[in-house]
Amino acid sequence: MEFNQQSKYVEDMLWYIYSSKIHNIKPQIEAIEEKINQIESAARRLGKIDYGPGYYALGKSYVILEDFRKARKNLEIALNDFRYKPNDIYY
């Protein structure tokens, strides 16, 4: 699974939802939350092998949803991955 593609999907869907005519967005937000749950499951399944990119994608997704508490938590987990340095984590 390519975590960046999954995160980009979340971003694109939210852009589409918010730029469309006024409508009930709850079903679409629920679909996006399900996609985020899939990303999280994949990141956990990979464990320490490749958890950094997964949790980085989760953090970015939560920033887009404006859930900054979850975004920070996941970005901090990604930061603990030895491949990332603080300057590499940005959005």
mmCIF file of C-alpha atoms in Angstrom, residues 52-84:
data_model
loop_
_atom_site.group_PDB
_atom_site.id
_atom_site.type_symbol
_atom_site.label_atom_id
_atom_site.label_comp_id
_atom_site.label_asym_id
_atom_site.label_seq_id
_atom_site.Cartn_x
_atom_site.Cartn_y
_atom_site.Cartn_z
ATOM 1 C CA GLY A 52 6.672 5.880 9.880
ATOM 2 C CA PRO A 53 5.110 6.504 6.460
ATOM 3 C CA GLY A 54 1.774 5.083 7.609
ATOM 4 C CA TYR A 55 1.526 7.270 10.661
ATOM 5 C CA TYR A 56 2.732 10.285 8.674
ATOM 6 C CA ALA A 57 -0.128 9.701 6.208
ATOM 7 C CA LEU A 58 -2.533 9.421 9.138
ATOM 8 C CA GLY A 59 -1.233 12.650 10.638
ATOM 9 C CA LYS A 60 -1.669 14.487 7.349
ATOM 10 C CA SER A 61 -5.179 13.086 6.983
ATOM 11 C CA TYR A 62 -6.167 14.264 10.453
ATOM 12 C CA VAL A 63 -4.755 17.733 9.730
ATOM 13 C CA ILE A 64 -7.018 17.888 6.692
ATOM 14 C CA LEU A 65 -9.982 16.856 8.868
ATOM 15 C CA GLU A 66 -8.877 19.500 11.391
ATOM 16 C CA ASP A 67 -8.556 16.926 14.163
ATOM 17 C CA PHE A 68 -5.303 18.376 15.412
ATOM 18 C CA ARG A 69 -5.048 16.205 18.532
ATOM 19 C CA LYS A 70 -5.014 13.009 16.462
ATOM 20 C CA ALA A 71 -2.821 14.660 13.842
ATOM 21 C CA ARG A 72 -0.171 15.529 16.414
ATOM 22 C CA LYS A 73 -0.274 12.066 17.974
ATOM 23 C CA ASN A 74 0.265 10.344 14.621
ATOM 24 C CA LEU A 75 2.911 12.781 13.402
ATOM 25 C CA GLU A 76 4.854 12.261 16.632
ATOM 26 C CA ILE A 77 4.722 8.493 16.086
ATOM 27 C CA ALA A 78 6.020 9.023 12.542
ATOM 28 C CA LEU A 79 8.761 11.259 13.896
ATOM 29 C CA ASN A 80 9.985 8.386 16.078
ATOM 30 C CA ASP A 81 10.705 6.406 12.912
ATOM 31 C CA PHE A 82 14.469 6.603 12.514
ATOM 32 C CA ARG A 83 14.127 7.608 8.840
ATOM 33 C CA TYR A 84 12.564 10.937 9.702
#
